[in-house]
Amino acid sequence: MDAQHLLPILLGVAWLLPLASFAAIVFFGPRMGKHGVGAAYLATAAIAAGFVLSAVSLFVWLGYAPLTGGAHHETALAAAGAADHAAHGSEHAAATPAKPICGEYYSLAQFGALRMSVGYYVDGLTVAMFCMVTLIATCIHIYSYGYMHEELHDVTDPLAPLADGKPLVRKGRFPRFFQYLSLFCFSMLGLVL
């Protein structure tokens, strides 16, 4: 399968994994292990799998649009002079950037000339941002597991007294945190794509 068909699939799956995690935690979050601890594992696994798919996409993109000489190549051509520049004309033409891969996943509606669809635009920046966002989000998920540990149990909030003066006691929100973190990652990756 060539890069023009493979990249939208890889990035699309990496984008939808946090949405699937969000939906699973919405319906089954509190029942995922003791006090919903499995919600953290599911959300972290989903975004980590998204990172793996993003890294694979990076290698596919580099095969589709290999890195060329870049600025060093341009400086060398300018220093070589006009006659030498003409001799390297074909090499310079090969250094043009690759065309982005555009298309649509799903058409939502069409009203005359107006077409609403869910599309994609894949270029080097898209792939690099996918790798960076999924890597950082994976690190945040791992850190949040320990940071949110107190939400695994009932929480006593002395700053929110009830009418009788006793502090508010509420259920822990551990699964809910990872539910919204997954939704945020899905939204952010959707903007990048």
Short mmCIF file of C-alpha atoms in Angstrom, two decimals:
data_model
loop_
_atom_site.label_atom_id
_atom_site.label_comp_id
_atom_site.label_asym_id
_atom_site.label_seq_id
_atom_site.Cartn_x
_atom_site.Cartn_y
_atom_site.Cartn_z
CA MET A 1 0.00 0.00 0.00
CA ASP A 2 1.42 3.40 -0.91
CA ALA A 3 1.85 6.37 1.44
CA GLN A 4 -1.10 8.30 -0.01
CA HIS A 5 -3.48 5.56 1.17
CA LEU A 6 -1.59 4.38 4.26
CA LEU A 7 -0.99 7.73 6.01
CA PRO A 8 -4.68 8.76 6.27
CA ILE A 9 -5.51 5.32 7.68
CA LEU A 10 -2.70 5.34 10.25
CA LEU A 11 -3.39 8.89 11.41
CA GLY A 12 -7.16 8.34 11.33
CA VAL A 13 -6.88 5.32 13.62
CA ALA A 14 -4.48 7.21 15.91
CA TRP A 15 -7.05 10.02 16.03
CA LEU A 16 -10.01 7.72 16.79
CA LEU A 17 -8.34 5.63 19.52
CA PRO A 18 -8.83 8.31 22.22
CA LEU A 19 -12.47 8.65 21.13
CA ALA A 20 -12.98 4.90 21.57
CA SER A 21 -11.32 5.16 24.99
CA PHE A 22 -13.64 8.04 25.90
CA ALA A 23 -16.74 6.08 24.88
CA ALA A 24 -15.64 2.96 26.78
CA ILE A 25 -14.92 4.96 29.94
CA VAL A 26 -18.28 6.78 29.68
CA PHE A 27 -20.18 3.51 29.66
CA PHE A 28 -17.95 1.26 31.76
CA GLY A 29 -15.54 3.58 33.65
CA PRO A 30 -16.61 2.99 37.27
CA ARG A 31 -16.79 -0.77 36.60
CA MET A 32 -13.25 -0.96 35.17
CA GLY A 33 -11.47 -2.59 38.06
CA LYS A 34 -11.48 -1.52 41.68
CA HIS A 35 -12.74 2.08 41.89
CA GLY A 36 -12.36 2.46 38.10
CA VAL A 37 -8.57 2.16 38.01
CA GLY A 38 -8.81 0.38 34.64
CA ALA A 39 -9.96 3.64 33.04
CA ALA A 40 -6.43 5.00 33.42
CA TYR A 41 -4.95 1.89 31.82
CA LEU A 42 -7.36 2.04 28.90
CA ALA A 43 -6.86 5.76 28.26
CA THR A 44 -3.07 5.44 28.53
CA ALA A 45 -3.01 2.41 26.22
CA ALA A 46 -5.15 4.23 23.65
CA ILE A 47 -2.93 7.31 23.47
CA ALA A 48 0.26 5.19 23.59
CA ALA A 49 -1.04 3.14 20.64
CA GLY A 50 -1.75 6.47 18.92
CA PHE A 51 1.88 7.41 19.47
CA VAL A 52 3.07 4.13 17.96
CA LEU A 53 0.87 4.70 14.90
CA SER A 54 2.16 8.29 14.66
CA ALA A 55 5.76 7.07 14.76
CA VAL A 56 4.99 4.55 12.00
CA SER A 57 3.38 7.40 10.05
CA LEU A 58 6.57 9.43 10.45
CA PHE A 59 8.62 6.65 8.86
CA VAL A 60 6.06 6.25 6.07
CA TRP A 61 6.13 10.02 5.47
CA LEU A 62 9.94 10.04 5.34
CA GLY A 63 9.76 7.31 2.70
CA TYR A 64 7.17 9.35 0.77
CA ALA A 65 8.97 12.69 1.13
CA PRO A 66 12.61 12.01 2.07
CA LEU A 67 14.60 14.77 3.68
CA THR A 68 16.73 16.60 1.12
CA GLY A 69 19.69 18.89 1.48
CA GLY A 70 17.50 21.71 2.76
CA ALA A 71 19.16 25.04 3.63
CA HIS A 72 22.67 23.58 3.40
CA HIS A 73 21.94 22.46 -0.17
CA GLU A 74 20.68 25.94 -1.12
CA THR A 75 23.75 27.64 0.42
CA ALA A 76 26.07 25.30 -1.44
CA LEU A 77 24.32 26.07 -4.72
CA ALA A 78 24.55 29.81 -4.17
CA ALA A 79 28.26 29.61 -3.33
CA ALA A 80 29.04 27.46 -6.36
CA GLY A 81 28.10 30.20 -8.81
CA ALA A 82 25.62 30.53 -11.65
CA ALA A 83 27.39 28.15 -14.05
CA ASP A 84 27.58 25.40 -11.48
CA HIS A 85 23.98 26.14 -10.45
CA ALA A 86 22.82 25.40 -14.00
CA ALA A 87 24.64 22.06 -13.88
CA HIS A 88 22.77 21.15 -10.67
CA GLY A 89 19.37 22.23 -12.00
CA SER A 90 18.00 18.70 -12.11
CA GLU A 91 19.24 18.02 -8.58
CA HIS A 92 17.58 21.23 -7.38
CA ALA A 93 14.30 20.22 -9.01
CA ALA A 94 14.39 16.93 -7.12
CA ALA A 95 14.65 18.84 -3.83
CA THR A 96 11.15 20.35 -4.12
CA PRO A 97 8.89 19.59 -1.17
CA ALA A 98 6.40 16.73 -1.42
CA LYS A 99 2.77 17.54 -2.06
CA PRO A 100 0.45 17.19 0.92
CA ILE A 101 -2.05 14.34 0.99
CA CYS A 102 -5.61 15.65 1.13
CA GLY A 103 -8.99 13.96 1.12
CA GLU A 104 -12.07 13.32 3.15
CA TYR A 105 -13.05 10.58 5.53
CA TYR A 106 -16.77 11.19 5.60
CA SER A 107 -19.25 13.55 3.97
CA LEU A 108 -21.70 14.94 6.51
CA ALA A 109 -24.07 16.86 4.24
CA GLN A 110 -24.31 18.82 1.03
CA PHE A 111 -26.45 21.91 0.55
CA GLY A 112 -26.10 23.07 -3.04
CA ALA A 113 -22.49 24.18 -3.45
CA LEU A 114 -21.81 23.92 0.28
CA ARG A 115 -20.32 20.57 1.29
CA MET A 116 -19.67 19.65 4.90
CA SER A 117 -17.26 16.79 5.44
CA VAL A 118 -14.66 15.40 7.79
CA GLY A 119 -11.41 15.59 5.87
CA TYR A 120 -7.67 15.35 6.34
CA TYR A 121 -4.58 17.26 5.27
CA VAL A 122 -1.36 15.34 5.80
CA ASP A 123 2.01 16.98 5.35
CA GLY A 124 5.31 16.95 7.23
CA LEU A 125 4.01 19.32 9.91
CA THR A 126 0.91 17.18 10.48
CA VAL A 127 2.97 14.03 11.01
CA ALA A 128 5.49 15.82 13.26
CA MET A 129 2.73 17.35 15.38
CA PHE A 130 0.96 13.98 15.67
CA CYS A 131 4.17 12.43 17.01
CA MET A 132 4.79 15.29 19.43
CA VAL A 133 1.19 15.54 20.69
CA THR A 134 0.75 11.80 21.23
CA LEU A 135 4.15 11.47 22.96
CA ILE A 136 3.43 14.35 25.35
CA ALA A 137 -0.14 13.14 25.95
CA THR A 138 1.18 9.66 26.80
CA CYS A 139 3.55 11.19 29.34
CA ILE A 140 0.67 13.24 30.80
CA HIS A 141 -1.49 10.13 31.11
CA ILE A 142 1.27 8.25 32.93
CA TYR A 143 1.90 11.18 35.29
CA SER A 144 -1.83 11.67 35.91
CA TYR A 145 -2.22 8.11 37.13
CA GLY A 146 -0.21 8.94 40.23
CA TYR A 147 -1.41 12.53 40.51
CA MET A 148 -5.08 11.53 40.61
CA HIS A 149 -4.65 8.56 43.01
CA GLU A 150 -6.62 10.29 45.79
CA GLU A 151 -9.67 10.34 43.51
CA LEU A 152 -9.82 6.54 43.58
CA HIS A 153 -11.64 6.68 46.90
CA ASP A 154 -14.30 8.92 48.41
CA VAL A 155 -13.03 12.47 48.85
CA THR A 156 -13.73 14.62 51.92
CA ASP A 157 -13.70 18.31 51.01
CA PRO A 158 -13.41 20.52 54.11
CA LEU A 159 -13.65 23.67 51.98
CA ALA A 160 -17.22 22.83 50.97
CA PRO A 161 -19.25 22.54 54.17
CA LEU A 162 -22.82 21.28 54.06
CA ALA A 163 -25.74 23.02 55.75
CA ASP A 164 -25.12 21.09 58.97
CA GLY A 165 -21.45 22.19 59.03
CA LYS A 166 -20.01 18.80 58.10
CA PRO A 167 -17.56 18.67 55.18
CA LEU A 168 -18.74 17.48 51.79
CA VAL A 169 -18.00 13.82 51.07
CA ARG A 170 -18.22 12.81 47.42
CA LYS A 171 -17.29 9.84 45.28
CA GLY A 172 -13.88 9.88 43.61
CA ARG A 173 -13.71 11.08 40.02
CA PHE A 174 -10.77 9.04 38.80
CA PRO A 175 -12.51 7.49 35.74
CA ARG A 176 -14.14 10.81 34.84
CA PHE A 177 -10.74 12.54 34.70
CA PHE A 178 -9.37 10.01 32.22
CA GLN A 179 -12.61 10.13 30.27
CA TYR A 180 -12.23 13.86 29.69
CA LEU A 181 -8.50 13.55 29.07
CA SER A 182 -9.26 11.08 26.26
CA LEU A 183 -11.87 13.43 24.80
CA PHE A 184 -9.38 16.30 24.91
CA CYS A 185 -6.73 14.22 23.10
CA PHE A 186 -9.25 13.23 20.44
CA SER A 187 -10.18 16.89 19.90
CA MET A 188 -6.59 18.07 19.75
CA LEU A 189 -5.55 15.38 17.28
CA GLY A 190 -8.61 16.20 15.17
CA LEU A 191 -7.44 19.81 14.91
CA VAL A 192 -3.98 18.66 13.84
CA LEU A 193 -5.37 16.30 11.19
#
